[in-house]
XYZ file of C-alpha atoms in Angstrom:
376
model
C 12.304 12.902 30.276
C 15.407 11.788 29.081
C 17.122 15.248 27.504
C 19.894 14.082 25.661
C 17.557 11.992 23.633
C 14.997 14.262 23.318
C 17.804 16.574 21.829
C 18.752 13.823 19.538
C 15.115 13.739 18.237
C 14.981 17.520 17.779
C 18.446 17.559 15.617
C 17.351 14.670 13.418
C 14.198 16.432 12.942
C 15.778 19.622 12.154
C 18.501 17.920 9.769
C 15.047 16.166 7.904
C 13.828 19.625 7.694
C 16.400 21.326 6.232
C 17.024 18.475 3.350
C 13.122 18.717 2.537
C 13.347 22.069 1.929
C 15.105 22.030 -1.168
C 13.621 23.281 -4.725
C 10.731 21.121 -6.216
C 9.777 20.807 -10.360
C 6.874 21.777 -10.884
C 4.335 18.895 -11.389
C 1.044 19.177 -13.890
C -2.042 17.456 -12.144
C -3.397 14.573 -14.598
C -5.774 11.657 -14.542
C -5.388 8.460 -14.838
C -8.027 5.661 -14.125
C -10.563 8.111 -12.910
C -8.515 9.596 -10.314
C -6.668 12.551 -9.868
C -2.540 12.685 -9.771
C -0.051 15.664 -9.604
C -0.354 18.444 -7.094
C 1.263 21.706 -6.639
C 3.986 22.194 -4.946
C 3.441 22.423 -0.795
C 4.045 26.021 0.495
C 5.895 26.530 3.674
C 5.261 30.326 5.262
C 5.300 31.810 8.020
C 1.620 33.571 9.247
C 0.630 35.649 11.999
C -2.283 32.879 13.007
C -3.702 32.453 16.254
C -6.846 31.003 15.986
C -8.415 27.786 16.197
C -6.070 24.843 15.751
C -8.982 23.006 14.264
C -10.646 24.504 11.270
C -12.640 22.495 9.245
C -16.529 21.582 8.381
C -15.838 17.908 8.347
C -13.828 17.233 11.447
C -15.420 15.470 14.782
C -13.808 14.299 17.612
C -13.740 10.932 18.193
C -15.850 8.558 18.564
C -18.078 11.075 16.207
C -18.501 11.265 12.474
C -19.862 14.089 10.448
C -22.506 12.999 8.004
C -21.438 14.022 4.136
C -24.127 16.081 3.344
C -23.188 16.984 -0.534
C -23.830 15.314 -3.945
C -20.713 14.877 -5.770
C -17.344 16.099 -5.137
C -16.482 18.901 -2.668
C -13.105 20.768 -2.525
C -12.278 20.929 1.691
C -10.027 23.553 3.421
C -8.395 22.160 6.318
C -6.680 23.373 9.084
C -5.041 20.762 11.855
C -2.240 23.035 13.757
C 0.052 20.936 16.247
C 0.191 21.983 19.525
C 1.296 20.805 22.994
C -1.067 19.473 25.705
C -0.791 18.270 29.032
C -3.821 15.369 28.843
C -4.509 12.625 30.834
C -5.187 9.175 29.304
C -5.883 7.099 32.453
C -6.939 7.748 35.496
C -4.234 9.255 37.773
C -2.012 9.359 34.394
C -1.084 12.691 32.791
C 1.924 13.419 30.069
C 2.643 16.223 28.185
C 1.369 14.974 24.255
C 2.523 16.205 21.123
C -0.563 16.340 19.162
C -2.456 17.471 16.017
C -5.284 20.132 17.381
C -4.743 19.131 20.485
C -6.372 15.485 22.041
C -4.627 12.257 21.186
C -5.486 10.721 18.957
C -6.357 14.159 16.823
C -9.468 15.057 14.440
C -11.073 12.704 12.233
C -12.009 13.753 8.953
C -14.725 12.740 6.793
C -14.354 13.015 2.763
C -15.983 11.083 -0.307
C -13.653 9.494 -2.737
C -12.581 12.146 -5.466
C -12.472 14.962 -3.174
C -10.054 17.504 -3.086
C -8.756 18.870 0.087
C -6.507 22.008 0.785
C -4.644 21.382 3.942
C -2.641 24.144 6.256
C -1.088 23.242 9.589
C 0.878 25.547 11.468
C 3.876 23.651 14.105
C 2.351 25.937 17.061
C 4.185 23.772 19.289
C 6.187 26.805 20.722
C 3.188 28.245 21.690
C 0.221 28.048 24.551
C -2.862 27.381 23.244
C -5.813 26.573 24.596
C -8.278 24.023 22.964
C -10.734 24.114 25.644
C -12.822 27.251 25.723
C -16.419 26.812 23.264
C -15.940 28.863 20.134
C -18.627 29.067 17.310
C -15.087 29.530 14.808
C -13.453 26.089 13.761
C -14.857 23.179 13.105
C -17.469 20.530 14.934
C -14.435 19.275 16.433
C -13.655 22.072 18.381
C -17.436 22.566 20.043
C -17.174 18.845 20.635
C -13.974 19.036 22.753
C -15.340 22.481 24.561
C -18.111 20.078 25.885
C -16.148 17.092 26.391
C -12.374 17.452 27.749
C -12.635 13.939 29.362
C -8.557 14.432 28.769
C -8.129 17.129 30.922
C -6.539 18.980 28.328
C -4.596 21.719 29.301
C -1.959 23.912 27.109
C 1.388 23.373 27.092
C 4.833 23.651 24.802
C 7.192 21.709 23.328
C 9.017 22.857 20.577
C 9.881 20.302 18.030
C 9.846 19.908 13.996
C 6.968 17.841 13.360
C 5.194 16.943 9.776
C 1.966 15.633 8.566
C 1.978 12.283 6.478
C -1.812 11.540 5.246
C -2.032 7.688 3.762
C -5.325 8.922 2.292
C -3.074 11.335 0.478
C -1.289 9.984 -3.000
C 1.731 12.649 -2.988
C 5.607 13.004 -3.741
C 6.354 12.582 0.551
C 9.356 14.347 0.392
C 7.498 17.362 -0.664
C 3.997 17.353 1.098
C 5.372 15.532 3.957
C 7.990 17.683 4.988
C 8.765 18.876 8.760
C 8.377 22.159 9.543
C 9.757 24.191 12.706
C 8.151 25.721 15.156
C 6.414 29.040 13.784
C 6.387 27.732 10.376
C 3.653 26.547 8.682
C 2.819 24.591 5.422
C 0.306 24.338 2.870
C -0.479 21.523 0.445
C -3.666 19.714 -1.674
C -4.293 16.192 -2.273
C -7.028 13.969 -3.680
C -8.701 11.139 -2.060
C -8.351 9.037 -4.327
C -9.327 5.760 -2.576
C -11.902 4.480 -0.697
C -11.198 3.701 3.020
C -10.427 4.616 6.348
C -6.827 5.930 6.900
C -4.063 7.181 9.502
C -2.288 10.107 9.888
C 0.527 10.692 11.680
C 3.967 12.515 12.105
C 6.514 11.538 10.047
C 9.488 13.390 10.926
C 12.017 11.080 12.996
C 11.883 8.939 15.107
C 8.068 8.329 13.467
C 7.718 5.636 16.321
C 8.230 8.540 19.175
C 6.413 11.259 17.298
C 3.566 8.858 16.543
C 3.756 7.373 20.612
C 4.081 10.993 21.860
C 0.426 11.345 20.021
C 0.727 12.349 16.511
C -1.788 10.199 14.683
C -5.695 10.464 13.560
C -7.669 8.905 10.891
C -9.271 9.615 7.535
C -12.646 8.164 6.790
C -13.016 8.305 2.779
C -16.571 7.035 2.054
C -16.915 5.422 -1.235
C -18.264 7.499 -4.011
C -21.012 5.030 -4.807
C -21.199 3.822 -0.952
C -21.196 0.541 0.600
C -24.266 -2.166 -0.242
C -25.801 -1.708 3.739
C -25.539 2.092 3.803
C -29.161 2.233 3.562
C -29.896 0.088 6.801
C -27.399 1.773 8.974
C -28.602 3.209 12.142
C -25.185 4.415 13.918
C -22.148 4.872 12.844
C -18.642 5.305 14.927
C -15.198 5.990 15.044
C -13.040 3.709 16.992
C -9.252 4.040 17.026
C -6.557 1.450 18.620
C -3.069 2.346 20.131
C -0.667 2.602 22.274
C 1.105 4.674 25.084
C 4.655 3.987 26.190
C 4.777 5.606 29.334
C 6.386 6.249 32.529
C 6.766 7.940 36.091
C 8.761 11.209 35.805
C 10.002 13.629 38.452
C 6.900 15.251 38.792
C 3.865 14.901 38.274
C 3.661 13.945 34.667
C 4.593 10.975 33.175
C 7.048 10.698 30.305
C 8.219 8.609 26.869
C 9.926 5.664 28.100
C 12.528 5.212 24.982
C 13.527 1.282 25.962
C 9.359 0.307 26.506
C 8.746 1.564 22.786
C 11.642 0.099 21.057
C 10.875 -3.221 22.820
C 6.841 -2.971 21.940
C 6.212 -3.020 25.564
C 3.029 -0.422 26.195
C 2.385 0.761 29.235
C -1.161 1.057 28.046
C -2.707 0.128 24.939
C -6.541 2.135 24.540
C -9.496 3.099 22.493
C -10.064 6.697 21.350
C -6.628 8.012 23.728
C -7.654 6.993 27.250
C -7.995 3.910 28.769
C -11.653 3.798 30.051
C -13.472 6.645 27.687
C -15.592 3.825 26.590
C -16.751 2.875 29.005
C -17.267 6.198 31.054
C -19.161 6.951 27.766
C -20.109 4.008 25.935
C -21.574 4.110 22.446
C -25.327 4.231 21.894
C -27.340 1.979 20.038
C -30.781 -0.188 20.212
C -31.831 -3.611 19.556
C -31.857 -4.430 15.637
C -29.987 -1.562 14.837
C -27.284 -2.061 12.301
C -24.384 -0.051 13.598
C -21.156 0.226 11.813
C -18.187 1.120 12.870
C -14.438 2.620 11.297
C -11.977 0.796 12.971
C -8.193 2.056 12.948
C -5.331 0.528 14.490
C -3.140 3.469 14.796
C -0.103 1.616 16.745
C 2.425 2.896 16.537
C 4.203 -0.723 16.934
C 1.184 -3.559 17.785
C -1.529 -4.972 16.301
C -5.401 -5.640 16.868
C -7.655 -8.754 17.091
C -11.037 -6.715 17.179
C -13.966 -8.311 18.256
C -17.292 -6.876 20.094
C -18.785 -9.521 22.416
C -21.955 -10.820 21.670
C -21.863 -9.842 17.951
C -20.598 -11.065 14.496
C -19.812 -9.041 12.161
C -22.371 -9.306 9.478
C -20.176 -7.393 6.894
C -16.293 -6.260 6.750
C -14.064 -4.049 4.550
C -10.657 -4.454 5.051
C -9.008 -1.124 5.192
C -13.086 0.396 4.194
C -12.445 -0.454 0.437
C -16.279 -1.662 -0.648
C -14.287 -4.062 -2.718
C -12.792 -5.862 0.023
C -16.172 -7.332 1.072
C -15.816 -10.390 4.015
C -18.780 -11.559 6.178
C -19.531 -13.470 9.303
C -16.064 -12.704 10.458
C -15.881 -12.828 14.645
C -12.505 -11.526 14.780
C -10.525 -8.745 12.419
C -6.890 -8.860 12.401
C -5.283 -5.464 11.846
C -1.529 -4.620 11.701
C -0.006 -1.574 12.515
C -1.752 1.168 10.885
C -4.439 -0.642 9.087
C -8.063 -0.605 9.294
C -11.434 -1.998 8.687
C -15.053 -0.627 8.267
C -17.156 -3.219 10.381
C -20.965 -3.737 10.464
C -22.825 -5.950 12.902
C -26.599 -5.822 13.872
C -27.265 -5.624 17.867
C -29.047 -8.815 18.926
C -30.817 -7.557 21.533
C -30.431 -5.286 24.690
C -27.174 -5.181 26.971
C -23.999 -4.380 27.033
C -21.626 -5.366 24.341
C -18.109 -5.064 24.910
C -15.342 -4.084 22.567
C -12.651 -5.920 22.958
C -8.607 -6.756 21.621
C -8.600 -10.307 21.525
C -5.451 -10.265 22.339
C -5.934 -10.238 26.021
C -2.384 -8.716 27.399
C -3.815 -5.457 25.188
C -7.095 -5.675 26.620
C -5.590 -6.167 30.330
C -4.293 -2.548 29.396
C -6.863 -0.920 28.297
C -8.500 -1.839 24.513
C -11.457 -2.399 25.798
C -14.835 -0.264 25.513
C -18.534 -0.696 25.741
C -21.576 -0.580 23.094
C -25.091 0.172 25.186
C -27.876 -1.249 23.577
C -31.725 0.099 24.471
C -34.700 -1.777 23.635
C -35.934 -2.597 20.149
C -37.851 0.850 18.519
């Protein structure tokens, strides 16, 4: 990898660090409109923690999503730590990712409008740790990835100030979002206040190579009073867009090519972080099921003409907002970080494919498969 830039990186994230860390008023949490505004200040500590990077009740691995089981509100602790993994994300292609609990893209968490979640991270990107070995601490996500390391995962380091920015999250960024050095950790609460699916990535310069490098996940926030089909819905997914910009090192690995990403050239542009996972393990459904899926395009730089093959999409809502109703689209159109919740019924049995319509990102890699059984 080119040093001198990655050096450049690491001082402009350092600089960011430093100016974040600067005394904050104190803020008085308030309502307005039914939602909730106004949290504490974020902490930033230090902690002897060595546990699992992913801690959380809520938080699957992709393409999975936890079921809310819970009337009301619920207040969530959440741990996503950043670590460094060697992972592979085609075949014969391996980098060294900078990631949030260790598989690109990271952890997807599920909360209901109006909940309140306590978030820690901890930048253990200094650090080896392993994200591989079956643990009954953590979260779902953790067991999930113990039984399924299609990446290959294996630890690695790379330190590097890195941050957490949460567009589920309605908070002062220069406070919550702030980078954090390796060995430091921070601590902050938000509110999900709206309905909808959401990224998360890194947001400590340069975003684009933090988020390219593999900093980014998603945030499914189910509406409090749900949407009008939830009743029929017989599978539900997770399916996330984006994009590697990647090249041959000296080794083995590959690495961040700087002039491919500022030019929105991808060397390979996937579903769920690797370039055939769905296929190799296609989602599951049956003839006459209604299956819905949360759509992401996490970018960093393109966008997404989604479309599944053999299906319309009986109902969409842009970015998951139950107000943003459309229906009998074939195609969604997604920009750079936004997102739809998508349900179509399977016509009959076969394969369906998932596709980007826009065929130079399909010819590298956004494509994936739906199985459909027989009618039950």
């Amino acid at each position: 990898m080119n040093i001198s830039k990655i050096t450049l990186s690491f001082l402009i994230g350092l600089l960011f660090t430093g100016l974040a860390n600067f005394a904050y008023a104190q803020t008085e949490e308030y309502k307005l409109d039914g939602m909730t505004f106004g949290m504490p200040e974020a902490e930033v500590f230090t902690e002897d923690y060595d546990g699992p990077p992913v801690v959380g009740e809520y938080l699957t691995m992709l393409p999975n999503l936890k079921p809310l089981d819970y009337e009301g509100n619920k207040h969530h602790e959440v741990r996503i730590d950043i670590v460094a993994q060697e992972i592979e994300v085609a075949d014969g292609v391996k980098y060294k990712a900078w990631t949030f609990g260790g598989t690109v893209p990271g952890p997807v968490l599920h909360v209901k409008e109006g909940d309140k979640i306590t978030f820690v991270m901890k930048n253990r990107s200094d650090e080896e740790v392993t994200i591989t070995e079956p643990t009954k601490e953590g979260s779902p996500f953790m067991q999930q990835v113990a039984e399924n390391n299609f990446m290959k995962a294996q630890p690695g380091t790379m330190p590097m100030p890195h941050s957490m920015d949460f567009h589920a999250g309605t908070v002062a960024k220069d406070d919550k979002w702030r980078s954090i050095s390796p060995g430091e950790s921070i601590k902050f609460d938000w509110v999900a206040n709206y309905p909808g699916s959401y990224i998360y990535h890194c947001g400590t310069p340069s975003v684009l190579m933090h988020t390219a490098m593999g900093q980014h996940g998603v945030v499914v926030v189910s509406p409090k009073d749900g949407y009008g089909t939830d009743y029929e819905v017989d599978k539900e997914f997770v399916v996330v867009q984006s994009e590697y910009y990647l090249k041959k090192g000296a080794g083995d690995l590959y690495q961040y090519d700087f002039e491919a990403a500022q030019s929105v050239n991808p060397s390979h542009v996937v579903f769920n972080g690797h370039q055939t996972i769905l296929h190799d393990q296609p989602l599951e459904a049956n003839a006459g099921d209604r299956v819905r899926l949360h759509v992401s395009n996490n970018g960093p730089s393109g966008t997404s003409s989604f479309h599944v093959i053999g299906a319309i999409f009986d109902r969409v809502w842009l970015e998951g907002h139950p107000f943003n109703e459309m229906r009998g689209m074939q195609t969604v159109l997604l920009g750079a970080s936004s997102s739809a919740t998508i349900d179509f019924i399977v016509p009959e049995e076969g394969k369906y494919i998932l596709i980007d319509h826009e065929f130079a990102d399909a010819e590298k890699g956004a494509t994936g498969t739906l199985k459909a059984g027989p009618r039950k």
